Amino acid sequence: MAREILVVGGGPSGLVAATEAALAGAEVTLVEEDKEVGSPDHCAGLVSSEGLQKILGGYEGVLLSRIKRVRVFSPKGNAYNINTSDEKAVVIDREKFDRELMKRAEAAGVEISTGTLYKPSMGFKVLINAEGTKSRVARYIGMEVPRSIPAAQMDLEVKNFEDDVVEIYTGGWAPGFFAWTVPRKDHLRVGLATSMGLPKEFLSRFVEKNENFASKCVIKVLRELYGKVVIGGPLKSTVKGNVVAVGDAGGFAKPTTGGGVVLGCLTAKLAGIAAAGAIKGATLLEFERKWKAHYGKDFERMRLAARIFRNIKDEELERAMDEAHRFGLLERLTVYDMDLQGGVIARVARSRLARYAVLPLLRSLFEG
Ligand SMILES: Cc1cc2nc3c(=O)[nH]c(=O)nc-3n(C[C@H](O)[C@H](O)[C@H](O)COP(=O)(O)OP(=O)(O)OC[C@H]3O[C@@H](n4cnc5c(N)ncnc54)[C@H](O)[C@@H]3O)c2cc1C
């Protein structure tokens, strides 16, 4: 018998979409190929406090750290500190976060089957594709695959540990992207993504050779993690027939950072509601209309800003960061939304900094 709604993937986006569809009255089954929801975890876990509040309400059982400062290193290694005294960002334990979402999905009536790989023979009236970056379902049904680049992370025990600081390292350490360190209660998760070589090799080089990072004094490598970061923005078509793509599978991660937990879940809510509506005869395209109306402009601006960042030369970035610091722009970044970055991007585009952006943009347009 065909299920009303079949959700493929028990990550946050699939779980949220499934919950919303079930709460709207649909009969929902979710299949997850791993034995347990939330594991293995491949995420740094940095999210906005506001986004976390929207997804889990006031529930704080998933918190690892509260971030008070972001330290950004220029390509030459100059440090710029951005204080976020209002704790705009937090680090979450993804395993606990995903399991909490699973509990809520089950309470809403979703039937969850772990250790179950999606098979084309599974029947459904509507399919919600929440497979992340694996892209097997997308290929099977002939949907576009999200643009992603490979990433590597290490959990490190360090001597000089700051439990409320996130660091970003720009320049050649992770060509075309950046490296990060995120505090996780008692250890650091350090990682980077790049499409210009093996991230594992770039990460080893970063940990061994970066002079600013060296001040942390690594004691031990606890584990290594690998994954893919989605950077291309939402697919051209996130709905095809009776299939809707959500989360990373739909490209709903921030093109600037690859962070996809908050926007993935918020857009997946819209998909769940639209899927339940489609069972009652409405069009599934309602999902596309809604996410574009709520988030379309921000995704477009983030995509453009990311394209400029990926094409900017180190010396242009160095000058732009120096200038942003001199005019106090870096420090003011904290007043902006961490998830919907369209506002801050528009602000930068109107500032003197834009001249550093125009050159790389033109270059990227002409060089393809
Ligand atoms: C290195 C790295 C660091 C990151 N750091 C951050 C961060 O700090 N903050 C942030 O917001 N985002 C971060 N992200 C992105 C974030 O992890 C993703 O955006 C988020 O996990 C997407 O959720 P999802 O539910 O769409 O997909 P996923 O979390 O990937 O879940 C997809 C699920 O589908 C299952 N699945 C796949 N195929 C099938 C199948 N055929 N049948 C059954 N099950 C299947 C998988 O096993 C998986 O459990 C990071 C990503 C990486 C790679």
Coordinates of C-alpha atoms and ligand atoms in Angstrom, one line a residue:
M1 CA 0.0 0.0 0.0
A2 CA 1.3 3.5 -0.8
R3 CA 2.1 5.7 2.2
E4 CA 0.8 9.2 2.0
I5 CA 4.1 10.8 2.7
L6 CA 7.5 9.1 2.6
V7 CA 10.5 11.1 4.0
V8 CA 14.0 9.9 3.1
G9 CA 16.6 10.9 5.6
G10 CA 16.4 11.3 9.4
G11 CA 18.6 14.4 9.7
P12 CA 17.1 17.7 11.1
S13 CA 15.4 18.7 7.8
G14 CA 13.7 15.3 7.3
L15 CA 12.6 15.1 10.9
V16 CA 11.2 18.7 10.9
A17 CA 9.4 18.2 7.6
A18 CA 7.9 14.9 8.8
T19 CA 6.7 16.4 12.0
E20 CA 5.0 19.3 10.3
A21 CA 3.3 17.0 7.8
A22 CA 2.1 14.7 10.6
L23 CA 0.9 17.7 12.7
A24 CA -1.1 18.8 9.6
G25 CA -2.9 15.5 9.5
A26 CA -0.9 13.4 7.0
E27 CA 0.2 9.8 7.5
V28 CA 4.0 10.0 7.4
T29 CA 6.8 7.4 7.3
L30 CA 10.5 8.3 7.6
V31 CA 13.3 6.0 6.6
E32 CA 16.9 6.6 7.8
E33 CA 19.7 4.3 6.6
D34 CA 21.9 4.7 9.7
K35 CA 21.0 2.5 12.7
E36 CA 20.6 5.6 14.9
V37 CA 19.3 9.0 14.3
G38 CA 22.0 11.7 15.0
S39 CA 25.0 9.4 14.5
P40 CA 27.5 9.7 12.8
D41 CA 27.7 13.4 13.3
H42 CA 29.6 15.5 10.7
C43 CA 28.7 19.0 11.7
A44 CA 30.5 21.7 13.7
G45 CA 27.2 22.5 15.4
L46 CA 27.4 26.3 15.3
V47 CA 23.9 27.8 15.0
S48 CA 22.2 31.1 15.9
S49 CA 20.5 31.2 19.3
E50 CA 17.5 32.8 17.5
G51 CA 17.3 29.9 15.0
L52 CA 17.6 27.3 17.8
Q53 CA 14.8 29.0 19.6
K54 CA 12.6 28.9 16.5
I55 CA 13.3 25.2 16.0
L56 CA 13.2 23.8 19.6
G57 CA 11.4 26.6 21.5
G58 CA 13.3 27.2 24.8
Y59 CA 14.7 23.7 25.0
E60 CA 18.5 24.0 25.9
G61 CA 19.4 20.3 26.6
V62 CA 21.5 20.3 23.4
L63 CA 23.8 23.2 24.2
L64 CA 27.6 22.7 24.3
S65 CA 28.9 26.3 24.3
R66 CA 27.7 29.9 24.2
I67 CA 29.8 32.1 21.9
K68 CA 30.8 35.5 23.1
R69 CA 33.4 36.3 20.4
V70 CA 34.2 35.5 16.8
R71 CA 37.9 36.0 15.9
V72 CA 38.5 36.4 12.2
F73 CA 42.0 36.0 10.8
S74 CA 43.0 37.8 7.6
P75 CA 45.0 36.0 5.0
K76 CA 48.2 37.5 6.5
G77 CA 47.2 36.4 10.0
N78 CA 45.9 39.7 11.5
A79 CA 43.2 39.0 14.1
Y80 CA 39.9 40.9 14.2
N81 CA 37.6 40.4 17.2
I82 CA 33.9 40.6 16.8
N83 CA 32.2 40.6 20.3
T84 CA 28.8 39.0 20.5
S85 CA 28.0 39.8 24.2
D86 CA 24.3 39.0 23.5
E87 CA 25.4 35.4 22.7
K88 CA 24.0 35.4 19.2
A89 CA 25.6 32.1 18.4
V90 CA 25.7 28.8 20.3
V91 CA 27.3 25.4 19.7
I92 CA 25.0 22.4 19.8
D93 CA 25.5 18.7 20.2
R94 CA 24.1 17.5 16.9
E95 CA 23.5 13.9 18.1
K96 CA 21.3 15.2 21.0
F97 CA 19.7 17.8 18.7
D98 CA 18.7 15.3 16.1
R99 CA 17.4 12.9 18.7
E100 CA 15.3 15.6 20.3
L101 CA 13.8 16.3 16.9
M102 CA 13.2 12.5 16.5
K103 CA 11.3 12.4 19.8
R104 CA 9.1 15.3 18.6
A105 CA 8.5 13.6 15.2
E106 CA 7.4 10.4 17.0
A107 CA 5.1 12.3 19.3
A108 CA 3.5 13.9 16.3
G109 CA 2.8 10.4 14.9
V110 CA 5.6 9.9 12.4
E111 CA 6.5 6.3 11.9
I112 CA 10.4 6.1 11.9
S113 CA 12.3 3.2 10.5
T114 CA 16.0 3.3 11.2
G115 CA 18.6 1.1 9.5
T116 CA 16.4 1.3 6.4
L117 CA 17.8 2.5 3.0
Y118 CA 15.3 4.1 0.6
K119 CA 14.4 1.7 -2.2
P120 CA 12.6 2.8 -5.4
S121 CA 10.0 0.1 -4.8
M122 CA 8.7 2.0 -1.7
G123 CA 5.3 3.4 -2.4
F124 CA 4.2 7.0 -1.6
K125 CA 1.9 9.8 -2.7
V126 CA 4.4 12.5 -1.9
L127 CA 8.2 11.9 -1.3
I128 CA 10.2 14.4 0.8
N129 CA 13.8 14.0 -0.2
A130 CA 15.9 14.8 2.9
E131 CA 19.0 12.7 2.0
G132 CA 21.6 15.4 2.7
T133 CA 24.5 15.5 0.3
K134 CA 24.4 11.8 -0.7
S135 CA 22.3 12.6 -3.8
R136 CA 21.3 8.9 -4.6
V137 CA 17.6 9.7 -4.4
A138 CA 18.0 12.9 -6.5
R139 CA 19.9 10.9 -9.2
Y140 CA 17.3 8.1 -9.2
I141 CA 14.4 10.5 -9.7
G142 CA 16.3 12.8 -12.1
M143 CA 16.4 15.9 -9.9
E144 CA 19.3 18.4 -9.7
V145 CA 22.0 17.7 -7.2
P146 CA 23.0 20.5 -4.7
R147 CA 26.5 22.0 -5.3
S148 CA 28.8 21.0 -2.5
I149 CA 32.5 20.9 -1.6
P150 CA 34.3 18.4 0.6
A151 CA 35.3 19.2 4.2
A152 CA 37.4 17.7 6.9
Q153 CA 37.3 18.2 10.6
M154 CA 39.3 17.0 13.7
D155 CA 38.4 17.1 17.3
L156 CA 41.4 18.2 19.3
E157 CA 42.3 18.3 22.9
V158 CA 44.3 21.6 23.4
K159 CA 46.1 23.2 26.2
N160 CA 44.9 26.8 25.6
F161 CA 41.2 26.3 25.3
E162 CA 38.7 29.2 25.0
D163 CA 35.2 27.9 25.5
D164 CA 33.4 30.9 24.1
V165 CA 35.4 31.9 21.0
V166 CA 34.9 30.8 17.4
E167 CA 37.7 31.4 15.0
I168 CA 37.7 31.8 11.2
Y169 CA 40.9 31.7 9.2
T170 CA 40.8 33.1 5.6
G171 CA 43.3 32.9 2.8
G172 CA 45.4 30.0 1.5
W173 CA 44.8 27.7 4.4
A174 CA 41.5 26.7 2.7
P175 CA 41.5 28.1 -0.8
G176 CA 38.0 29.3 -1.9
F177 CA 36.5 28.8 1.5
F178 CA 37.9 29.2 5.1
A179 CA 39.1 27.2 8.1
W180 CA 37.3 27.3 11.5
T181 CA 37.7 26.3 15.1
V182 CA 34.5 25.8 17.2
P183 CA 34.7 25.1 21.0
R184 CA 32.7 22.0 22.2
K185 CA 32.6 22.0 26.0
D186 CA 36.1 20.6 26.6
H187 CA 37.7 20.3 23.2
L188 CA 38.0 22.1 19.9
R189 CA 36.5 21.1 16.6
V190 CA 38.8 22.4 13.8
G191 CA 37.9 22.1 10.2
L192 CA 38.0 23.4 6.7
A193 CA 36.4 22.9 3.3
T194 CA 38.0 23.4 -0.1
S195 CA 37.4 22.3 -3.7
M196 CA 41.0 22.9 -4.6
G197 CA 42.7 19.8 -3.2
L198 CA 42.2 17.2 -0.5
P199 CA 40.7 18.9 2.6
K200 CA 42.3 16.3 4.9
E201 CA 45.8 17.4 3.6
F202 CA 44.9 21.1 3.9
L203 CA 43.7 20.5 7.5
S204 CA 46.9 18.7 8.5
R205 CA 48.9 21.5 7.0
F206 CA 46.8 24.1 8.8
V207 CA 47.1 22.4 12.2
E208 CA 50.9 21.9 11.8
K209 CA 51.9 25.2 10.3
N210 CA 49.4 28.0 11.1
E211 CA 51.2 30.2 13.7
N212 CA 48.1 31.7 15.2
F213 CA 46.6 28.2 15.7
A214 CA 49.8 26.9 17.1
S215 CA 49.3 29.0 20.3
K216 CA 46.6 26.6 21.3
C217 CA 49.1 23.8 21.8
V218 CA 47.5 20.6 20.6
I219 CA 47.7 17.7 23.1
K220 CA 45.8 15.0 21.2
V221 CA 43.7 14.3 18.1
L222 CA 40.4 12.8 19.4
R223 CA 38.8 12.0 16.1
E224 CA 38.5 12.9 12.4
L225 CA 35.3 13.6 10.6
Y226 CA 34.5 14.1 6.9
G227 CA 31.5 15.5 5.0
K228 CA 30.4 17.8 2.3
V229 CA 29.3 21.4 2.7
V230 CA 26.5 22.7 0.5
I231 CA 27.4 26.1 -1.0
G232 CA 25.4 26.6 -4.2
G233 CA 22.1 27.8 -2.6
P234 CA 18.7 26.2 -3.3
L235 CA 18.1 24.1 -6.4
K236 CA 16.5 25.8 -9.5
S237 CA 13.5 23.5 -8.9
T238 CA 13.0 22.2 -5.4
V239 CA 9.8 20.4 -6.5
K240 CA 9.5 17.8 -9.3
G241 CA 6.1 16.1 -9.7
N242 CA 5.2 14.6 -6.3
V243 CA 8.8 14.9 -4.9
V244 CA 10.1 17.8 -2.9
A245 CA 13.8 18.3 -1.9
V246 CA 14.5 19.8 1.6
G247 CA 17.6 20.6 3.7
D248 CA 21.0 20.0 2.1
A249 CA 19.3 17.9 -0.6
G250 CA 17.4 21.0 -1.7
G251 CA 20.5 23.3 -1.3
F252 CA 19.0 25.1 1.7
A253 CA 22.3 25.9 3.4
K254 CA 23.9 29.3 3.6
P255 CA 26.1 29.7 0.5
T256 CA 28.4 32.0 2.5
T257 CA 29.3 29.4 5.2
G258 CA 27.6 26.1 4.3
G259 CA 25.6 26.3 7.6
G260 CA 22.4 24.5 6.9
V261 CA 20.8 23.5 10.3
V262 CA 18.6 26.5 10.9
L263 CA 17.6 27.5 7.3
G264 CA 17.3 23.7 6.5
C265 CA 14.8 23.2 9.3
L266 CA 12.8 26.5 8.8
T267 CA 12.3 25.7 5.1
A268 CA 11.6 22.1 5.8
K269 CA 8.7 23.2 8.0
L270 CA 7.2 24.9 4.9
A271 CA 7.8 21.7 2.9
G272 CA 6.1 19.5 5.5
I273 CA 3.0 21.7 5.5
A274 CA 2.9 21.9 1.6
A275 CA 3.3 18.0 1.4
A276 CA 0.3 17.6 3.8
G277 CA -1.6 20.1 1.7
A278 CA -0.8 18.1 -1.5
I279 CA -2.3 15.0 0.0
K280 CA -5.5 17.0 0.3
G281 CA -5.3 18.1 -3.3
A282 CA -3.3 21.4 -3.1
T283 CA -0.2 21.9 -5.3
L284 CA 3.2 20.9 -3.9
L285 CA 4.6 24.0 -5.7
E286 CA 3.2 26.0 -2.8
F287 CA 6.5 25.1 -1.0
E288 CA 8.5 26.8 -3.7
R289 CA 6.3 29.9 -3.6
K290 CA 6.6 30.1 0.2
W291 CA 10.3 29.6 0.6
K292 CA 11.0 32.1 -2.2
A293 CA 8.7 34.7 -0.5
H294 CA 10.3 34.2 2.9
Y295 CA 14.0 33.5 2.1
G296 CA 14.5 33.9 -1.7
K297 CA 16.1 37.4 -1.5
D298 CA 18.5 36.4 1.3
F299 CA 19.6 33.3 -0.5
E300 CA 20.3 35.3 -3.7
R301 CA 22.4 37.9 -1.8
M302 CA 24.3 35.2 0.1
R303 CA 25.0 33.4 -3.2
L304 CA 26.4 36.6 -4.8
A305 CA 28.5 37.5 -1.7
A306 CA 29.9 33.9 -1.6
R307 CA 30.9 34.1 -5.2
I308 CA 32.8 37.3 -4.6
F309 CA 34.5 35.9 -1.5
R310 CA 35.6 32.8 -3.4
N311 CA 37.1 34.9 -6.2
I312 CA 38.7 37.7 -4.2
K313 CA 42.5 37.7 -4.1
D314 CA 44.2 37.5 -0.7
E315 CA 45.6 41.0 -1.0
E316 CA 42.1 42.5 -1.8
L317 CA 40.6 40.6 1.2
E318 CA 43.4 41.8 3.4
R319 CA 42.7 45.4 2.5
A320 CA 38.9 45.0 2.7
M321 CA 39.2 43.6 6.2
D322 CA 41.6 46.3 7.3
E323 CA 39.2 48.9 6.0
A324 CA 36.1 47.3 7.5
H325 CA 37.9 47.3 10.9
R326 CA 38.9 51.0 10.5
F327 CA 35.3 52.0 9.8
G328 CA 34.0 49.8 12.6
L329 CA 32.0 47.7 10.2
L330 CA 33.3 44.4 11.5
E331 CA 32.3 45.3 15.0
R332 CA 28.8 46.3 13.9
L333 CA 28.2 42.9 12.2
T334 CA 26.8 41.6 15.4
V335 CA 23.6 43.6 15.0
Y336 CA 22.7 41.6 11.9
D337 CA 20.8 38.3 11.5
M338 CA 23.2 35.3 11.4
D339 CA 20.9 33.2 9.3
L340 CA 19.3 35.7 6.9
Q341 CA 22.4 37.6 5.8
G342 CA 20.8 39.6 3.0
G343 CA 20.7 42.7 5.3
V344 CA 24.4 42.8 6.2
I345 CA 25.4 42.0 2.6
A346 CA 23.3 44.9 1.3
R347 CA 24.9 47.1 3.9
V348 CA 28.4 46.1 2.8
A349 CA 27.5 46.6 -0.8
R350 CA 26.5 50.2 -0.1
S351 CA 29.7 50.9 1.8
R352 CA 33.2 51.9 0.6
L353 CA 34.2 48.2 0.9
A354 CA 32.2 47.5 -2.3
R355 CA 35.1 48.7 -4.4
Y356 CA 37.0 45.6 -3.3
A357 CA 34.0 43.5 -4.2
V358 CA 33.4 44.9 -7.7
L359 CA 36.7 43.9 -9.2
P360 CA 36.5 40.2 -8.2
L361 CA 32.9 40.0 -9.2
L362 CA 33.7 41.3 -12.7
R363 CA 36.7 38.9 -12.9
S364 CA 34.5 36.0 -11.9
L365 CA 31.8 36.9 -14.4
F366 CA 34.4 37.1 -17.3
E367 CA 36.4 34.1 -16.2
G368 CA 33.3 32.0 -15.7
Ligands
LIG1 C1 32.2 19.7 8.1 C2 30.8 20.3 8.2 C3 30.5 21.2 9.2 C4 29.3 21.8 9.3 N1 29.0 22.7 10.3 C5 27.8 23.3 10.4 C6 27.6 24.2 11.4 O1 28.4 24.5 12.2 N2 26.3 24.8 11.5 C7 25.3 24.5 10.6 O2 24.2 25.1 10.6 N3 25.6 23.6 9.6 C8 26.8 23.0 9.5 N4 27.0 22.0 8.5 C9 25.9 21.7 7.6 C10 24.9 20.8 8.3 O3 25.5 19.7 8.8 C11 23.8 20.4 7.3 O4 23.3 21.6 6.6 C12 22.7 19.7 7.9 O5 23.1 18.5 8.6 C13 21.6 19.3 6.9 O6 20.6 18.6 7.4 P1 19.8 17.6 6.5 O7 18.7 17.0 7.4 O8 19.4 18.2 5.3 O9 20.8 16.4 6.1 P2 21.7 15.5 7.0 O10 21.9 16.0 8.3 O11 22.9 15.1 6.1 O12 20.8 14.2 7.1 C14 20.5 13.3 5.9 C15 20.2 12.0 6.5 O13 19.7 11.2 5.4 C16 20.1 9.9 5.5 N5 20.1 9.3 4.2 C17 20.8 9.6 3.1 N6 20.4 8.9 2.0 C18 19.5 8.0 2.5 C19 18.8 6.9 1.8 N7 18.9 6.7 0.5 N8 17.9 6.2 2.6 C20 17.7 6.5 3.9 N9 18.4 7.4 4.6 C21 19.3 8.2 3.8 C22 21.6 10.0 6.0 O14 22.0 8.9 6.7 C23 21.4 11.2 7.0 O15 21.1 10.8 8.3 C24 28.2 21.4 8.4 C25 28.5 20.5 7.4 C26 29.7 19.9 7.3 C27 30.0 18.8 6.3

